[in-house]
Coordinates of C-alpha atoms in Angstrom, one line a residue:
Chain A
X1 CA -0.4 -0.4 0.7
X2 CA 1.9 3.5 -1.0
X3 CA 0.6 6.7 1.0
X4 CA 0.3 9.6 -0.8
X5 CA 0.4 13.1 1.1
X6 CA -1.6 14.5 -1.9
X7 CA -4.8 12.2 -2.2
X8 CA -4.2 12.4 1.9
X9 CA -4.3 15.8 2.3
X10 CA -7.3 16.6 -0.3
X11 CA -9.6 13.1 1.9
X12 CA -8.8 14.4 5.4
X13 CA -10.5 17.6 4.8
X14 CA -13.3 16.4 2.3
X15 CA -14.3 14.6 5.3
X16 CA -14.2 17.9 7.0
X17 CA -16.1 19.0 4.0
X18 CA -18.6 17.1 4.4
X19 CA -18.7 16.9 7.8
X20 CA -19.6 20.8 7.9
X21 CA -22.5 19.7 5.4
X22 CA -24.5 18.7 9.1
X23 CA -24.7 21.7 10.8
X24 CA -25.4 23.2 7.0
X25 CA -28.2 21.4 7.5
X26 CA -29.1 22.3 10.3
X27 CA -29.8 25.6 9.0
X28 CA -30.9 24.1 6.5
X29 CA -33.8 23.0 8.3
X30 CA -34.0 24.7 10.4
X31 CA -35.1 28.3 8.6
X32 CA -37.8 26.0 7.2
X33 CA -39.3 25.5 10.3
X34 CA -41.9 27.2 12.6
X35 CA -39.7 29.6 15.4
X36 CA -41.5 27.6 18.0
X37 CA -39.8 24.6 16.3
X38 CA -36.3 25.3 15.5
X39 CA -34.0 24.7 18.4
X40 CA -35.1 21.3 18.7
X41 CA -34.7 20.4 14.7
X42 CA -30.9 22.3 14.8
X43 CA -29.7 20.0 17.0
X44 CA -31.2 16.9 16.9
X45 CA -29.3 18.0 13.1
X46 CA -26.0 18.2 16.0
X47 CA -26.6 15.4 18.8
X48 CA -26.8 13.0 15.5
X49 CA -23.1 13.6 14.6
X50 CA -22.1 12.4 17.9
X51 CA -24.5 9.0 18.1
X52 CA -24.1 7.9 14.3
X53 CA -20.9 9.0 14.5
X54 CA -19.7 6.1 17.4
X55 CA -22.0 3.8 16.3
X56 CA -20.1 4.2 12.6
X57 CA -16.9 3.4 14.8
X58 CA -18.1 0.9 16.9
X59 CA -20.2 -1.6 14.3
X60 CA -21.5 0.1 11.1
X61 CA -18.4 1.3 9.7
X62 CA -17.6 -2.8 9.7
X63 CA -20.7 -3.9 8.3
X64 CA -20.2 -1.6 5.2
X65 CA -16.9 -2.1 4.5
X66 CA -15.7 -4.8 6.7
X67 CA -14.7 -7.7 4.6
X68 CA -17.5 -9.7 3.3
X69 CA -19.2 -12.3 5.2
X70 CA -20.9 -13.6 2.2
X71 CA -22.8 -12.5 -1.5
X72 CA -22.5 -9.3 -1.0
X73 CA -25.0 -8.3 1.8
X74 CA -23.0 -7.1 5.2
X75 CA -19.2 -6.6 5.5
X76 CA -18.1 -8.8 8.8
X77 CA -16.5 -7.1 12.3
X78 CA -13.5 -7.3 11.2
X79 CA -13.3 -3.7 11.2
X80 CA -15.3 -3.7 14.6
X81 CA -14.1 -0.4 17.3
X82 CA -12.4 0.6 14.3
X83 CA -9.9 -2.6 15.4
X84 CA -7.7 -3.6 12.8
X85 CA -8.9 -0.5 10.6
X86 CA -4.9 0.1 9.5
X87 CA -5.7 -2.9 7.1
X88 CA -6.5 -2.9 3.8
X89 CA -10.1 -1.6 2.6
X90 CA -10.8 -5.5 0.9
X91 CA -11.6 -4.5 -2.7
X92 CA -10.0 -0.6 -2.9
X93 CA -6.5 -0.1 -3.4
X94 CA -6.2 3.2 -1.4
X95 CA -3.9 6.0 -1.9
X96 CA -4.8 6.9 1.6
X97 CA -4.7 5.5 5.0
X98 CA -7.5 3.8 5.5
X99 CA -7.9 5.0 8.5
X100 CA -8.8 8.4 6.8
X101 CA -11.2 6.8 4.8
X102 CA -13.2 5.3 7.5
X103 CA -13.4 8.9 9.1
X104 CA -14.4 10.6 5.0
X105 CA -17.8 7.3 5.0
X106 CA -18.3 8.6 8.5
X107 CA -19.6 11.5 7.8
X108 CA -21.7 10.1 4.9
X109 CA -23.2 8.2 7.2
X110 CA -23.8 11.1 9.7
X111 CA -25.6 13.2 7.0
X112 CA -28.0 10.5 5.9
X113 CA -29.3 10.1 9.2
X114 CA -29.6 14.0 10.1
X115 CA -31.2 14.1 6.3
X116 CA -34.6 12.3 8.0
X117 CA -34.7 15.2 10.5
X118 CA -36.7 16.7 7.9
X119 CA -39.2 14.5 7.6
X120 CA -39.6 14.2 11.2
X121 CA -39.4 17.9 11.6
X122 CA -41.3 19.5 14.6
X123 CA -43.6 16.1 16.2
X124 CA -39.9 13.8 17.0
X125 CA -38.8 13.6 20.7
X126 CA -35.1 13.9 20.8
X127 CA -34.3 10.5 22.1
X128 CA -36.5 9.1 20.6
X129 CA -34.8 10.2 17.2
X130 CA -31.0 9.9 18.5
X131 CA -32.1 6.5 19.4
X132 CA -34.1 5.3 15.9
X133 CA -31.3 7.3 13.9
X134 CA -28.5 4.9 16.0
X135 CA -30.8 1.8 14.8
X136 CA -31.2 2.9 11.8
X137 CA -28.1 3.3 11.0
X138 CA -27.0 -0.6 11.6
X139 CA -29.9 -1.8 9.8
X140 CA -30.5 0.5 7.3
X141 CA -27.7 3.0 5.8
X142 CA -25.1 0.1 6.4
X143 CA -26.1 -2.9 4.7
X144 CA -26.9 -0.5 1.8
X145 CA -23.8 0.8 1.6
X146 CA -22.2 -2.2 1.9
X147 CA -24.5 -3.4 -1.2
X148 CA -23.2 0.0 -3.2
X149 CA -20.1 1.1 -1.9
X150 CA -17.5 -1.4 -1.4
X151 CA -16.3 -3.5 -4.4
X152 CA -17.4 -6.6 -3.0
X153 CA -20.8 -6.0 -2.4
X154 CA -23.8 -7.5 -4.8
X155 CA -24.4 -4.3 -6.4
X156 CA -21.5 -3.1 -6.9
X157 CA -20.3 -7.3 -8.3
X158 CA -23.4 -6.2 -11.0
X159 CA -21.7 -2.8 -12.3
X160 CA -23.8 -0.1 -10.3
X161 CA -22.5 2.7 -10.9
X162 CA -22.4 5.0 -7.8
X163 CA -20.2 7.9 -7.7
X164 CA -20.7 9.8 -3.9
X165 CA -24.2 8.0 -3.3
X166 CA -27.2 8.8 -5.2
X167 CA -28.4 5.7 -4.0
X168 CA -26.6 4.6 -0.6
X169 CA -27.7 8.6 0.4
X170 CA -29.7 10.2 -2.0
X171 CA -32.6 7.4 -3.1
X172 CA -31.7 5.4 0.3
X173 CA -33.0 8.6 2.3
X174 CA -35.4 9.9 0.3
X175 CA -37.4 6.2 0.6
X176 CA -36.4 6.0 4.6
X177 CA -38.4 9.5 4.8
X178 CA -41.5 7.8 3.5
X179 CA -41.2 4.6 6.0
X180 CA -40.8 7.4 8.5
X181 CA -43.5 9.7 7.7
X182 CA -45.8 7.1 7.3
X183 CA -45.3 5.8 10.9
X184 CA -44.5 9.5 12.7
X185 CA -48.1 10.2 11.3
X186 CA -48.9 14.2 10.1
X187 CA -48.7 17.1 12.0
X188 CA -51.7 18.2 13.8
X189 CA -53.6 21.0 11.6
X190 CA -51.4 20.0 8.5
X191 CA -51.9 20.7 5.5
X192 CA -55.2 22.4 6.6
X193 CA -52.8 25.4 8.6
X194 CA -50.2 27.5 6.9
X195 CA -46.8 26.3 8.5
X196 CA -45.1 28.3 6.5
X197 CA -40.7 28.8 7.8
X198 CA -39.9 31.4 9.8
X199 CA -36.4 32.0 8.4
X200 CA -35.2 32.6 4.8
X201 CA -32.3 33.8 5.3
X202 CA -31.2 30.7 8.0
X203 CA -32.4 27.8 5.0
X204 CA -30.6 30.1 2.0
X205 CA -27.5 30.1 4.5
X206 CA -27.7 25.9 4.7
X207 CA -28.2 25.9 1.9
X208 CA -24.8 27.3 0.6
X209 CA -23.0 25.5 3.2
X210 CA -24.6 22.3 1.9
X211 CA -23.3 23.2 -1.2
X212 CA -20.1 24.5 -0.3
X213 CA -19.5 21.3 1.4
X214 CA -20.2 18.5 -1.5
X215 CA -17.3 19.6 -2.6
X216 CA -16.0 17.3 -0.3
X217 CA -18.8 14.8 -0.6
X218 CA -18.5 14.3 -4.6
X219 CA -15.0 15.5 -5.5
X220 CA -14.0 13.5 -2.3
X221 CA -14.8 10.5 -3.7
X222 CA -11.9 10.4 -6.5
X223 CA -10.2 9.7 -3.2
X224 CA -7.2 11.0 -5.0
X225 CA -6.5 14.7 -5.3
X226 CA -6.2 14.2 -9.3
X227 CA -8.2 15.1 -12.6
X228 CA -10.9 12.6 -11.7
X229 CA -11.7 14.7 -8.7
X230 CA -11.4 17.9 -10.7
X231 CA -14.1 17.0 -12.6
X232 CA -16.0 15.5 -10.2
X233 CA -16.3 19.1 -8.8
X234 CA -16.8 20.8 -12.2
X235 CA -20.0 18.4 -12.4
X236 CA -20.8 19.7 -8.9
X237 CA -20.8 22.7 -9.1
X238 CA -22.7 23.1 -12.8
X239 CA -25.2 20.9 -11.8
X240 CA -26.0 22.5 -8.5
X241 CA -26.6 26.4 -10.7
X242 CA -29.0 23.8 -13.6
X243 CA -31.0 23.0 -10.7
X244 CA -31.0 26.3 -8.9
X245 CA -32.1 28.2 -12.2
X246 CA -33.9 25.1 -13.3
X247 CA -36.3 25.6 -9.7
X248 CA -36.7 28.8 -10.5
X249 CA -38.0 28.5 -13.9
X250 CA -40.4 25.8 -13.1
X251 CA -41.6 28.3 -10.4
X252 CA -42.1 31.4 -12.7
X253 CA -44.2 28.6 -15.1
X254 CA -46.9 27.6 -12.0
X255 CA -47.1 30.4 -9.7
X256 CA -45.1 33.8 -11.6
X257 CA -42.4 34.4 -8.6
X258 CA -39.1 32.2 -8.2
X259 CA -38.9 32.5 -4.7
X260 CA -35.3 32.2 -2.2
X261 CA -36.9 29.0 -0.7
X262 CA -37.2 27.6 -4.9
X263 CA -33.4 29.3 -5.2
X264 CA -32.1 27.2 -2.2
X265 CA -33.8 24.3 -2.8
X266 CA -32.8 24.0 -6.6
X267 CA -29.3 24.4 -5.9
X268 CA -29.8 21.4 -3.6
X269 CA -31.9 19.1 -5.9
X270 CA -29.2 19.8 -8.2
X271 CA -26.2 18.5 -5.9
X272 CA -28.5 15.7 -5.2
X273 CA -28.8 14.8 -9.0
X274 CA -25.4 14.7 -9.4
X275 CA -24.5 13.2 -6.8
X276 CA -24.6 9.1 -8.3
X277 CA -23.3 11.2 -12.1
X278 CA -20.6 12.8 -11.1
X279 CA -17.1 11.2 -11.6
X280 CA -18.4 9.4 -14.6
X281 CA -20.2 12.4 -17.0
X282 CA -18.7 15.7 -18.4
X283 CA -19.4 19.0 -17.5
X284 CA -22.2 19.6 -20.5
X285 CA -23.5 16.1 -18.6
X286 CA -23.7 17.8 -15.4
X287 CA -25.3 20.9 -15.8
X288 CA -28.1 18.5 -18.1
X289 CA -28.3 16.4 -15.3
X290 CA -28.9 19.8 -12.6
X291 CA -31.4 21.0 -14.9
X292 CA -33.5 17.7 -14.5
X293 CA -33.0 17.7 -10.9
X294 CA -34.4 21.0 -10.6
X295 CA -37.6 20.1 -12.4
X296 CA -37.9 16.9 -11.1
X297 CA -38.0 18.6 -7.8
X298 CA -39.6 21.6 -7.5
X299 CA -42.9 19.1 -9.0
X300 CA -42.2 16.7 -6.9
X301 CA -42.2 18.5 -3.9
X302 CA -46.1 18.8 -4.3
X303 CA -46.8 15.0 -4.9
X304 CA -47.4 14.8 -0.2
X305 CA -50.5 16.6 -0.5
X306 CA -52.0 15.0 -3.1
X307 CA -51.1 12.0 -1.3
X308 CA -51.6 12.7 2.1
X309 CA -48.0 12.1 3.7
X310 CA -46.4 14.3 5.9
X311 CA -42.8 14.6 4.2
X312 CA -42.4 18.0 6.1
X313 CA -39.2 19.5 4.9
X314 CA -39.5 17.3 1.4
X315 CA -36.6 14.8 2.0
X316 CA -38.6 12.9 -0.2
X317 CA -39.3 15.4 -2.8
X318 CA -35.9 16.4 -2.9
X319 CA -33.8 13.1 -2.1
X320 CA -35.5 10.8 -3.0
X321 CA -36.6 11.6 -6.1
X322 CA -33.7 14.4 -7.7
X323 CA -31.8 10.9 -6.2
X324 CA -33.0 8.8 -8.2
X325 CA -33.5 11.3 -11.6
X326 CA -29.2 11.0 -11.0
X327 CA -29.1 7.6 -10.5
X328 CA -30.7 6.7 -13.8
X329 CA -28.4 9.1 -15.6
X330 CA -25.7 8.0 -14.8
X331 CA -27.3 4.8 -16.6
X332 CA -27.3 7.7 -20.0
X333 CA -24.5 9.9 -19.8
X334 CA -21.6 7.6 -18.0
X335 CA -18.4 7.6 -20.4
X336 CA -15.1 6.5 -20.2
X337 CA -13.4 9.2 -21.9
X338 CA -14.3 10.8 -17.9
X339 CA -13.1 7.7 -16.2
X340 CA -11.8 5.3 -18.2
X341 CA -12.2 2.7 -15.9
X342 CA -15.1 1.7 -16.2
X343 CA -16.7 -1.6 -16.6
X344 CA -20.3 -0.6 -18.9
X345 CA -20.4 2.7 -20.2
X346 CA -24.4 4.5 -20.7
X347 CA -26.5 5.1 -23.7
X348 CA -24.2 8.3 -25.2
X349 CA -21.2 6.4 -24.6
X350 CA -22.8 3.6 -26.8
X351 CA -22.8 1.9 -24.0
X352 CA -26.4 0.3 -25.0
X353 CA -29.0 0.1 -22.2
X354 CA -27.4 -2.5 -20.0
X355 CA -26.1 0.0 -17.5
X356 CA -29.5 1.5 -17.3
X357 CA -31.0 -1.9 -15.7
X358 CA -28.6 -2.3 -13.6
X359 CA -28.9 1.3 -12.1
X360 CA -32.8 0.5 -11.6
X361 CA -32.1 -2.9 -10.4
X362 CA -30.0 -0.9 -7.8
X363 CA -33.1 2.0 -6.5
X364 CA -35.4 -1.3 -6.5
X365 CA -33.2 -2.7 -4.0
X366 CA -32.2 0.6 -2.3
X367 CA -35.9 1.7 -2.2
X368 CA -37.3 -1.9 -1.0
X369 CA -34.0 -2.4 2.1
X370 CA -34.7 1.7 3.3
X371 CA -38.9 1.6 2.9
X372 CA -39.8 -1.7 4.7
X373 CA -36.0 -1.5 7.5
X374 CA -37.4 1.7 8.4
X375 CA -40.7 1.1 8.2
X376 CA -39.8 -1.8 11.1
X377 CA -36.9 0.7 13.1
X378 CA -39.2 3.0 13.5
X379 CA -42.3 0.9 14.9
X380 CA -39.9 -0.4 17.1
X381 CA -39.1 2.6 18.4
X382 CA -42.2 4.1 18.3
X383 CA -44.2 1.6 20.7
X384 CA -40.8 1.4 22.8
X385 CA -39.1 4.8 24.1
X386 CA -41.3 6.8 22.3
X387 CA -40.8 9.3 18.4
X388 CA -44.2 11.2 18.6
X389 CA -44.6 13.9 21.6
X390 CA -47.8 14.2 22.3
X391 CA -50.2 16.4 21.3
X392 CA -50.1 19.7 23.8
X393 CA -46.2 19.1 23.0
X394 CA -46.4 19.5 19.6
X395 CA -48.8 23.0 20.2
X396 CA -46.5 24.6 22.8
X397 CA -43.4 24.4 20.6
X398 CA -40.8 21.0 20.8
X399 CA -38.2 24.2 21.9
X400 CA -39.5 25.1 25.5
X401 CA -41.1 21.8 25.9
X402 CA -38.6 19.5 24.9
X403 CA -34.7 22.0 25.8
X404 CA -36.1 24.3 28.4
X405 CA -35.5 27.3 25.8
X406 CA -36.2 29.5 23.1
X407 CA -34.5 30.5 19.8
X408 CA -35.7 34.4 20.3
X409 CA -35.7 37.0 22.6
X410 CA -36.1 40.2 21.0
X411 CA -38.5 41.6 23.9
X412 CA -38.3 42.2 27.6
X413 CA -41.6 41.7 28.4
X414 CA -41.1 37.6 28.5
X415 CA -37.9 39.2 31.1
X416 CA -37.3 35.8 33.5
X417 CA -35.8 35.8 37.1
X418 CA -33.7 33.3 38.3
X419 CA -35.2 29.8 39.7
X420 CA -38.1 29.0 40.4
Chain B
X1 CA -61.5 62.2 29.0
X2 CA -61.5 60.0 26.2
X3 CA -58.9 57.2 25.0
X4 CA -58.7 58.3 21.7
X5 CA -58.2 54.7 19.4
X6 CA -56.4 54.8 16.0
X7 CA -55.3 51.9 13.6
X8 CA -53.5 53.2 10.0
X9 CA -51.0 52.3 8.3
X10 CA -47.8 51.4 9.5
X11 CA -46.1 54.3 6.6
X12 CA -48.5 56.7 8.5
X13 CA -47.6 56.6 11.8
X14 CA -44.3 59.4 11.7
X15 CA -47.1 61.7 9.8
X16 CA -49.7 60.7 12.5
X17 CA -46.8 61.9 15.0
X18 CA -46.0 64.3 13.9
X19 CA -49.7 66.6 13.5
X20 CA -50.0 65.5 16.5
X21 CA -47.6 67.0 17.4
X22 CA -47.7 70.7 16.0
X23 CA -51.1 70.6 17.6
X24 CA -49.7 70.3 20.5
X25 CA -50.4 66.7 21.8
X26 CA -47.0 65.3 23.6
X27 CA -47.2 62.0 24.3
X28 CA -48.9 58.7 23.0
X29 CA -48.3 55.0 23.1
X30 CA -47.2 52.8 19.7
X31 CA -48.0 49.1 19.6
X32 CA -47.8 47.5 16.3
X33 CA -51.6 45.4 15.0
X34 CA -52.3 42.8 12.9
X35 CA -55.7 42.6 11.3
X36 CA -58.4 43.1 8.6
X37 CA -61.0 45.3 6.5
X38 CA -61.7 45.3 3.3
X39 CA -58.2 45.6 2.9
X40 CA -57.9 41.7 2.7
X41 CA -54.1 39.7 3.1
X42 CA -51.4 38.6 0.4
X43 CA -50.4 35.0 -0.3
X44 CA -46.8 33.4 -0.4
X45 CA -45.9 30.5 -1.8
X46 CA -43.8 27.9 -0.6
X47 CA -42.8 24.6 -2.5
X48 CA -45.5 25.8 -4.6
X49 CA -48.0 25.3 -1.8
X50 CA -49.9 28.4 -1.4
X51 CA -51.1 30.2 1.5
X52 CA -53.1 33.3 1.8
X53 CA -52.6 35.5 4.4
X54 CA -55.6 37.2 6.1
X55 CA -54.7 39.4 8.2
X56 CA -51.9 42.3 7.5
X57 CA -50.2 44.8 9.8
X58 CA -50.9 47.9 10.4
X59 CA -49.2 50.9 13.6
X60 CA -51.9 51.3 17.0
X61 CA -51.9 54.6 18.3
X62 CA -53.8 55.5 21.5
X63 CA -53.7 58.6 22.9
X64 CA -55.7 59.5 26.1
X65 CA -57.3 63.7 26.3
X66 CA -59.4 66.2 27.6
X67 CA -63.4 65.6 26.6
X68 CA -62.5 68.9 24.7
X69 CA -60.0 68.2 23.4
X70 CA -60.8 64.6 21.6
X71 CA -62.9 66.0 18.3
X72 CA -60.1 68.1 17.2
X73 CA -57.6 65.7 17.8
X74 CA -59.0 63.1 15.5
X75 CA -59.7 65.7 12.9
X76 CA -55.9 65.7 13.3
X77 CA -55.4 61.7 12.9
X78 CA -57.3 61.3 9.8
X79 CA -56.6 64.0 7.9
X80 CA -52.3 63.3 8.4
X81 CA -53.1 59.2 7.9
X82 CA -55.4 59.4 4.9
X83 CA -54.3 57.9 1.5
X84 CA -57.6 58.0 0.0
X85 CA -57.3 53.7 -0.8
X86 CA -58.2 51.2 1.0
X87 CA -56.9 50.1 4.5
X88 CA -56.4 53.4 5.6
X89 CA -58.1 52.3 8.8
X90 CA -60.6 53.7 11.8
X91 CA -60.4 56.3 14.5
X92 CA -62.5 55.5 17.7
X93 CA -63.1 57.2 20.7
X94 CA -64.3 56.0 24.2
X95 CA -65.0 57.7 27.5
X96 CA -62.3 56.6 30.2
X97 CA -63.3 57.0 34.0
X98 CA -60.3 58.2 35.6
X99 CA -56.4 58.2 35.3
X100 CA -53.0 58.1 37.6
X101 CA -49.9 59.7 36.7
X102 CA -47.8 56.9 38.7
X103 CA -45.4 59.2 39.4
X104 CA -46.6 61.8 41.9
X105 CA -49.6 59.8 42.7
X106 CA -52.1 63.3 40.3
X107 CA -55.5 62.1 39.3
X108 CA -57.4 63.0 36.0
X109 CA -57.0 65.5 34.0
X110 CA -53.9 66.7 36.0
X111 CA -52.4 63.3 35.0
X112 CA -52.8 64.3 31.2

């Protein structure tokens, strides 16, 4: 194993970039909830960093990337507790220390679990959500990461292409979010009462941090500081821009006014769509994929009103739908000109429909596992320690009821005094 | 004594205050309020979902004056707050039984 210092520096830096996405997500989501629930949203994200990082080190990393325990379904326990973590990662020819890889992948597990706070918004217990996130990381995230990311995984063996997590992060979180929305149920009053965002400035800042961190997510997935990382980075940028403009375009067409929330959501939709594709497609394809992400997202977020599930901050619509679009478009645009190591290429590279078939298989299996197992995990937590707060707590707001704090103090009328 | 309550457009507050100052009224209380009359609210759109916001922001001005001054003060407010558009607001007058200045304990018109 040859360790390259440039590659190592980039992967370690990318781990930090991806970590920063979760506080970014806390702002993105925090702005979208009502002011009585903003702290609960932010601390749920922040504490998810802690809970998932620890379970990753203890168990989940080994299930995802440990030596295959049979049929490409699960990794064994060789890396449990990060023991033997300096041994080579099976299937990878890394030029970085295996621990750098483990840290980089840890941040992916963190943000994927944190995405689910968006569906659970404004009605979920703090401890219940953390327990759910820990179980979910082991039961849902780690197996799918093994199937798709680990070269010994059964979908990877069939040639599925998922550069930075179109299946593992985006489709997985979208399908899991749908199951979670059904288990937790709708917020009281939704969709009849207006539950509008309380601070879009926070949301825009959060989207900006996500965009910034996504360079680590996608370009870091090259696991090297090279030309492919550069292609992934420029593709990521162009897709975000395409998504932003497309979403605003749809709004101009549908309701007459491009919105701030639409611009922020569109950038994220474009980033989601390019995630599976960033290291496989050229820059012009990246613009197209971003545009498709923006259009798909802008329409997908309206489905919940017709179907009646309260996916509060649109994890299904943005991550599920746009991740699915991007994963399929890999089957169209994946090219050996961009990435000479590809086993199968897409339609435009003369690879025929085979890759589209493999991508579709991965999509169906990821959705099936994520939806079914999330339903079970969420139900178990709901029936034991509880996931949903009482109606009183929901009306009062989670910030004061669960955390004994409020986010904003603008006046002096409420001034309290020390002690009871 | 009379309590004069005026609900007017927020951007007219400075005009009203200035006119009252010129007329000789040297104190008032202002609060930010929301409501609707003939003027209705607006529509907001978040990720394609349209919300109708019925209430329109207004400011409420409260002044306590001597009986003799009430009619004149009302006239000053109405003149200063008028734009001729729907949503200019309303002014009403209610009787006040007593009033106390907290600092000195003076009561009735002396406390004004």
